[in-house]
């Protein structure tokens, strides 16, 4: 999830609206629905592709959402779920000091 956000630069609100069908692995791209229902294509790197494919292979649900909750009934992950799941990662990066001066 973090990989996709970092690789594409999409917003969390756009991430939670992605469906599996929005991702085209052969082209390493996905169709993102932005403000005003405008669609745009964003591209992700090879590392993100591998992580996404492994994640999808591990899922045992039929939800069309790209990212779902870990517990049944595996509902679409919302913005609060993404923020909660990644809070430690984001806090760690915010608290790191820039030592390259």
CSV table of N, CA and C in Angstrom, one decimal:
chain,number,residue,atom,x,y,z
A,1,UNK,N,0.8,-1.2,0.0
A,1,UNK,CA,0.0,0.0,0.0
A,1,UNK,C,0.9,1.3,0.0
A,2,UNK,N,1.8,1.3,0.9
A,2,UNK,CA,2.8,2.4,1.0
A,2,UNK,C,3.6,2.5,-0.3
A,3,UNK,N,3.9,1.3,-0.8
A,3,UNK,CA,4.7,1.3,-2.1
A,3,UNK,C,3.9,2.0,-3.2
A,4,UNK,N,2.6,1.7,-3.3
A,4,UNK,CA,1.8,2.2,-4.4
A,4,UNK,C,1.6,3.7,-4.2
A,5,UNK,N,1.4,4.2,-3.0
A,5,UNK,CA,1.3,5.6,-2.7
A,5,UNK,C,2.6,6.3,-3.1
A,6,UNK,N,3.7,5.8,-2.7
A,6,UNK,CA,5.0,6.4,-3.0
A,6,UNK,C,5.4,6.4,-4.4
A,7,UNK,N,5.1,5.2,-5.1
A,7,UNK,CA,5.5,5.0,-6.5
A,7,UNK,C,4.7,5.9,-7.4
A,8,UNK,N,3.4,6.1,-7.1
A,8,UNK,CA,2.5,6.8,-8.0
A,8,UNK,C,2.2,8.3,-7.6
A,9,UNK,N,2.3,8.6,-6.3
A,9,UNK,CA,2.0,9.9,-5.9
A,9,UNK,C,0.5,10.2,-5.7
A,10,UNK,N,-0.3,9.1,-5.7
A,10,UNK,CA,-1.7,9.3,-5.6
A,10,UNK,C,-2.1,9.6,-4.1
A,11,UNK,N,-3.2,10.2,-3.9
A,11,UNK,CA,-3.7,10.6,-2.6
A,11,UNK,C,-4.3,9.3,-1.9
A,12,UNK,N,-4.4,9.3,-0.6
A,12,UNK,CA,-5.0,8.2,0.1
A,12,UNK,C,-6.5,8.0,-0.3
A,13,UNK,N,-7.2,9.1,-0.5
A,13,UNK,CA,-8.6,9.0,-1.0
A,13,UNK,C,-8.7,8.4,-2.3
A,14,UNK,N,-7.8,8.5,-3.2
A,14,UNK,CA,-7.8,7.9,-4.5
A,14,UNK,C,-7.4,6.4,-4.3
A,15,UNK,N,-6.5,6.1,-3.4
A,15,UNK,CA,-6.0,4.7,-3.2
A,15,UNK,C,-7.2,3.9,-2.7
A,16,UNK,N,-8.0,4.4,-1.8
A,16,UNK,CA,-9.0,3.5,-1.2
A,16,UNK,C,-10.2,3.3,-2.2
A,17,UNK,N,-10.2,4.1,-3.3
A,17,UNK,CA,-11.3,3.9,-4.3
A,17,UNK,C,-10.9,3.0,-5.4
A,18,UNK,N,-9.6,2.6,-5.4
A,18,UNK,CA,-9.1,1.7,-6.5
A,18,UNK,C,-9.7,0.3,-6.4
A,19,UNK,N,-10.1,-0.3,-7.5
A,19,UNK,CA,-10.5,-1.7,-7.6
A,19,UNK,C,-9.4,-2.5,-8.3
A,20,UNK,N,-9.5,-3.8,-8.1
A,20,UNK,CA,-8.5,-4.6,-8.8
A,20,UNK,C,-8.5,-4.4,-10.3
A,21,UNK,N,-9.7,-4.3,-10.8
A,21,UNK,CA,-9.8,-4.1,-12.3
A,21,UNK,C,-9.2,-2.8,-12.8
A,22,UNK,N,-8.9,-1.9,-11.9
A,22,UNK,CA,-8.3,-0.6,-12.3
A,22,UNK,C,-6.8,-0.7,-12.5
A,23,UNK,N,-6.2,-1.9,-12.1
A,23,UNK,CA,-4.8,-2.1,-12.2
A,23,UNK,C,-4.5,-2.9,-13.5
A,24,UNK,N,-3.6,-2.4,-14.3
A,24,UNK,CA,-3.1,-3.2,-15.5
A,24,UNK,C,-1.6,-3.5,-15.2
A,25,UNK,N,-1.4,-4.7,-14.8
A,25,UNK,CA,-0.1,-5.1,-14.4
A,25,UNK,C,0.9,-5.2,-15.6
A,26,UNK,N,0.4,-5.6,-16.7
A,26,UNK,CA,1.3,-5.7,-17.9
A,26,UNK,C,1.9,-4.3,-18.3
A,27,UNK,N,1.2,-3.2,-18.0
A,27,UNK,CA,1.7,-1.9,-18.3
A,27,UNK,C,2.2,-1.1,-17.1
A,28,UNK,N,2.0,-1.8,-15.9
A,28,UNK,CA,2.4,-1.2,-14.6
A,28,UNK,C,1.7,0.2,-14.5
A,29,UNK,N,0.4,0.2,-14.7
A,29,UNK,CA,-0.4,1.4,-14.5
A,29,UNK,C,-1.7,1.1,-13.9
A,30,UNK,N,-2.3,2.2,-13.4
A,30,UNK,CA,-3.7,2.0,-12.9
A,30,UNK,C,-4.5,3.3,-13.2
A,31,UNK,N,-5.8,3.2,-13.3
A,31,UNK,CA,-6.7,4.3,-13.6
A,31,UNK,C,-7.2,4.8,-12.2
A,32,UNK,N,-6.9,6.1,-12.0
A,32,UNK,CA,-7.3,6.7,-10.7
A,32,UNK,C,-8.4,7.7,-10.9
A,33,UNK,N,-9.4,7.6,-10.1
A,33,UNK,CA,-10.5,8.6,-10.1
A,33,UNK,C,-10.2,9.7,-9.2
A,34,UNK,N,-10.0,10.9,-9.7
A,34,UNK,CA,-9.6,12.1,-8.9
A,34,UNK,C,-10.8,13.0,-8.6
A,35,UNK,N,-10.5,14.2,-8.3
A,35,UNK,CA,-11.6,15.2,-8.0
A,35,UNK,C,-12.4,15.4,-9.2
A,36,UNK,N,-13.7,15.6,-9.0
A,36,UNK,CA,-14.6,15.9,-10.1
A,36,UNK,C,-14.8,14.7,-11.0
A,37,UNK,N,-14.5,13.5,-10.5
A,37,UNK,CA,-14.7,12.3,-11.2
A,37,UNK,C,-13.8,12.3,-12.5
A,38,UNK,N,-12.7,13.0,-12.4
A,38,UNK,CA,-11.8,12.9,-13.6
A,38,UNK,C,-10.8,11.7,-13.4
A,39,UNK,N,-10.7,11.0,-14.5
A,39,UNK,CA,-9.8,9.8,-14.5
A,39,UNK,C,-8.4,10.2,-15.0
A,40,UNK,N,-7.4,9.6,-14.4
A,40,UNK,CA,-6.1,9.8,-15.0
A,40,UNK,C,-5.3,8.5,-14.8
A,41,UNK,N,-4.3,8.3,-15.6
A,41,UNK,CA,-3.5,7.1,-15.5
A,41,UNK,C,-2.2,7.4,-14.7
A,42,UNK,N,-1.9,6.6,-13.8
A,42,UNK,CA,-0.7,6.7,-13.0
A,42,UNK,C,0.1,5.4,-13.2
A,43,UNK,N,1.4,5.6,-13.1
A,43,UNK,CA,2.3,4.4,-13.3
A,43,UNK,C,3.1,4.1,-12.0
A,44,UNK,N,3.3,2.8,-11.9
A,44,UNK,CA,4.1,2.3,-10.7
A,44,UNK,C,5.3,1.5,-11.1
A,45,UNK,N,6.3,1.4,-10.2
A,45,UNK,CA,7.5,0.7,-10.5
A,45,UNK,C,7.4,-0.8,-10.4
A,46,UNK,N,8.4,-1.5,-10.8
A,46,UNK,CA,8.5,-3.0,-10.9
A,46,UNK,C,8.3,-3.5,-9.5
A,47,UNK,N,9.0,-2.9,-8.5
A,47,UNK,CA,8.9,-3.4,-7.1
A,47,UNK,C,7.5,-3.4,-6.6
A,48,UNK,N,6.8,-2.3,-6.9
A,48,UNK,CA,5.4,-2.2,-6.5
A,48,UNK,C,4.5,-3.2,-7.2
A,49,UNK,N,4.8,-3.5,-8.4
A,49,UNK,CA,4.1,-4.5,-9.2
A,49,UNK,C,4.2,-5.9,-8.5
A,50,UNK,N,5.4,-6.2,-8.1
A,50,UNK,CA,5.6,-7.5,-7.4
A,50,UNK,C,4.9,-7.6,-6.1
A,51,UNK,N,5.0,-6.5,-5.3
A,51,UNK,CA,4.3,-6.5,-4.0
A,51,UNK,C,2.8,-6.6,-4.2
A,52,UNK,N,2.2,-5.8,-5.1
A,52,UNK,CA,0.8,-5.9,-5.4
A,52,UNK,C,0.3,-7.3,-5.8
A,53,UNK,N,1.1,-7.9,-6.7
A,53,UNK,CA,0.7,-9.3,-7.2
A,53,UNK,C,0.8,-10.3,-6.0
A,54,UNK,N,1.8,-10.2,-5.2
A,54,UNK,CA,1.9,-11.1,-4.0
A,54,UNK,C,0.7,-10.9,-3.1
A,55,UNK,N,0.4,-9.6,-2.8
A,55,UNK,CA,-0.7,-9.3,-1.9
A,55,UNK,C,-2.0,-9.9,-2.5
A,56,UNK,N,-2.3,-9.7,-3.8
A,56,UNK,CA,-3.5,-10.2,-4.4
A,56,UNK,C,-3.6,-11.7,-4.4
A,57,UNK,N,-2.5,-12.3,-4.6
A,57,UNK,CA,-2.4,-13.8,-4.5
A,57,UNK,C,-2.7,-14.3,-3.1
A,58,UNK,N,-2.4,-13.6,-2.1
A,58,UNK,CA,-2.7,-14.0,-0.7
A,58,UNK,C,-4.1,-13.8,-0.3
A,59,UNK,N,-4.8,-13.0,-1.0
A,59,UNK,CA,-6.2,-12.7,-0.6
A,59,UNK,C,-7.1,-13.9,-0.9
A,60,UNK,N,-8.1,-14.1,0.0
A,60,UNK,CA,-9.0,-15.2,-0.1
A,60,UNK,C,-10.5,-14.7,-0.3
A,61,UNK,N,-10.7,-13.5,-0.6
A,61,UNK,CA,-12.0,-12.9,-0.7
A,61,UNK,C,-12.4,-12.6,-2.1
A,62,UNK,N,-13.6,-12.2,-2.4
A,62,UNK,CA,-14.0,-11.8,-3.7
A,62,UNK,C,-14.4,-10.3,-3.9
A,63,UNK,N,-13.9,-9.5,-2.9
A,63,UNK,CA,-14.2,-8.1,-3.0
A,63,UNK,C,-13.4,-7.5,-4.1
A,64,UNK,N,-14.1,-6.6,-4.9
A,64,UNK,CA,-13.4,-6.0,-6.1
A,64,UNK,C,-12.4,-4.9,-5.7
A,65,UNK,N,-12.5,-4.4,-4.4
A,65,UNK,CA,-11.6,-3.4,-4.0
A,65,UNK,C,-10.1,-3.9,-4.0
A,66,UNK,N,-9.2,-3.0,-4.3
A,66,UNK,CA,-7.8,-3.3,-4.3
A,66,UNK,C,-7.3,-3.6,-2.9
A,67,UNK,N,-7.7,-2.8,-2.0
A,67,UNK,CA,-7.3,-3.0,-0.6
A,67,UNK,C,-8.5,-3.2,0.3
A,68,UNK,N,-8.4,-4.2,1.1
A,68,UNK,CA,-9.5,-4.6,2.0
A,68,UNK,C,-9.0,-4.8,3.4
A,69,UNK,N,-9.9,-4.8,4.4
A,69,UNK,CA,-9.6,-5.1,5.7
A,69,UNK,C,-9.1,-6.5,5.9
A,70,UNK,N,-8.3,-6.7,6.9
A,70,UNK,CA,-7.7,-8.1,7.2
A,70,UNK,C,-8.7,-9.1,7.7
A,71,UNK,N,-9.7,-8.5,8.4
A,71,UNK,CA,-10.7,-9.4,9.0
A,71,UNK,C,-11.9,-9.5,8.2
A,72,UNK,N,-12.6,-10.7,8.3
A,72,UNK,CA,-13.8,-10.9,7.6
A,72,UNK,C,-14.8,-9.8,8.1
A,73,UNK,N,-15.7,-9.3,7.2
A,73,UNK,CA,-16.0,-9.7,5.9
A,73,UNK,C,-15.1,-9.1,4.8
A,74,UNK,N,-13.9,-8.6,5.1
A,74,UNK,CA,-13.0,-8.0,4.2
A,74,UNK,C,-13.6,-6.9,3.4
A,75,UNK,N,-14.0,-5.9,4.1
A,75,UNK,CA,-14.6,-4.7,3.5
A,75,UNK,C,-13.5,-3.8,2.9
A,76,UNK,N,-13.9,-3.0,1.9
A,76,UNK,CA,-13.0,-2.0,1.3
A,76,UNK,C,-12.4,-1.2,2.5
A,77,UNK,N,-11.1,-1.0,2.4
A,77,UNK,CA,-10.3,-0.2,3.4
A,77,UNK,C,-10.7,1.3,3.1
A,78,UNK,N,-11.0,2.0,4.1
A,78,UNK,CA,-11.2,3.4,4.0
A,78,UNK,C,-10.0,4.2,4.4
A,79,UNK,N,-10.2,5.5,4.3
A,79,UNK,CA,-9.1,6.4,4.6
A,79,UNK,C,-8.6,6.2,6.1
A,80,UNK,N,-9.5,6.2,7.1
A,80,UNK,CA,-9.0,6.0,8.4
A,80,UNK,C,-8.3,4.6,8.6
A,81,UNK,N,-8.7,3.6,7.9
A,81,UNK,CA,-8.0,2.3,7.9
A,81,UNK,C,-6.6,2.4,7.4
A,82,UNK,N,-6.4,3.1,6.3
A,82,UNK,CA,-5.1,3.3,5.7
A,82,UNK,C,-4.2,4.1,6.7
A,83,UNK,N,-4.7,5.2,7.2
A,83,UNK,CA,-4.0,6.0,8.1
A,83,UNK,C,-3.6,5.2,9.4
A,84,UNK,N,-4.5,4.4,9.9
A,84,UNK,CA,-4.2,3.6,11.1
A,84,UNK,C,-3.2,2.5,10.8
A,85,UNK,N,-3.3,1.9,9.7
A,85,UNK,CA,-2.4,0.8,9.3
A,85,UNK,C,-1.0,1.3,9.1
A,86,UNK,N,-0.9,2.5,8.6
A,86,UNK,CA,0.4,3.0,8.3
A,86,UNK,C,1.0,4.1,9.2
A,87,UNK,N,0.3,4.3,10.3
A,87,UNK,CA,0.7,5.4,11.2
A,87,UNK,C,2.1,5.3,11.7
A,88,UNK,N,2.5,4.1,12.0
A,88,UNK,CA,3.9,3.9,12.5
A,88,UNK,C,4.9,4.2,11.4
A,89,UNK,N,4.7,3.8,10.2
A,89,UNK,CA,5.6,4.0,9.1
A,89,UNK,C,5.7,5.5,8.8
A,90,UNK,N,4.5,6.2,8.8
A,90,UNK,CA,4.5,7.6,8.5
A,90,UNK,C,5.2,8.4,9.6
A,91,UNK,N,4.9,8.0,10.9
A,91,UNK,CA,5.5,8.8,12.0
A,91,UNK,C,7.0,8.6,12.0
A,92,UNK,N,7.4,7.4,11.7
A,92,UNK,CA,8.9,7.2,11.7
A,92,UNK,C,9.6,8.0,10.6
A,93,UNK,N,9.0,8.2,9.5
A,93,UNK,CA,9.6,9.0,8.4
A,93,UNK,C,9.5,10.5,8.7
A,94,UNK,N,8.5,10.9,9.5
A,94,UNK,CA,8.4,12.3,9.8
A,94,UNK,C,9.4,12.7,10.9
A,95,UNK,N,9.7,11.7,11.7
A,95,UNK,CA,10.6,12.0,12.9
A,95,UNK,C,12.1,11.8,12.5
A,96,UNK,N,12.4,11.3,11.3
A,96,UNK,CA,13.8,11.1,10.9
A,96,UNK,C,14.4,12.5,10.6
A,97,UNK,N,15.6,12.7,11.2
A,97,UNK,CA,16.3,13.9,10.9
A,97,UNK,C,17.1,13.9,9.6
A,98,UNK,N,17.1,14.9,8.9
A,98,UNK,CA,17.9,15.0,7.7
A,98,UNK,C,19.3,15.3,8.0
A,99,UNK,N,20.2,14.2,7.8
A,99,UNK,CA,21.6,14.4,8.2
A,99,UNK,C,22.5,14.7,7.0
A,100,UNK,N,21.9,14.9,5.9
A,100,UNK,CA,22.7,15.3,4.7
A,100,UNK,C,22.6,16.8,4.5
A,101,UNK,N,23.6,17.5,5.1
A,101,UNK,CA,23.6,18.9,4.9
A,101,UNK,C,24.9,19.4,4.4
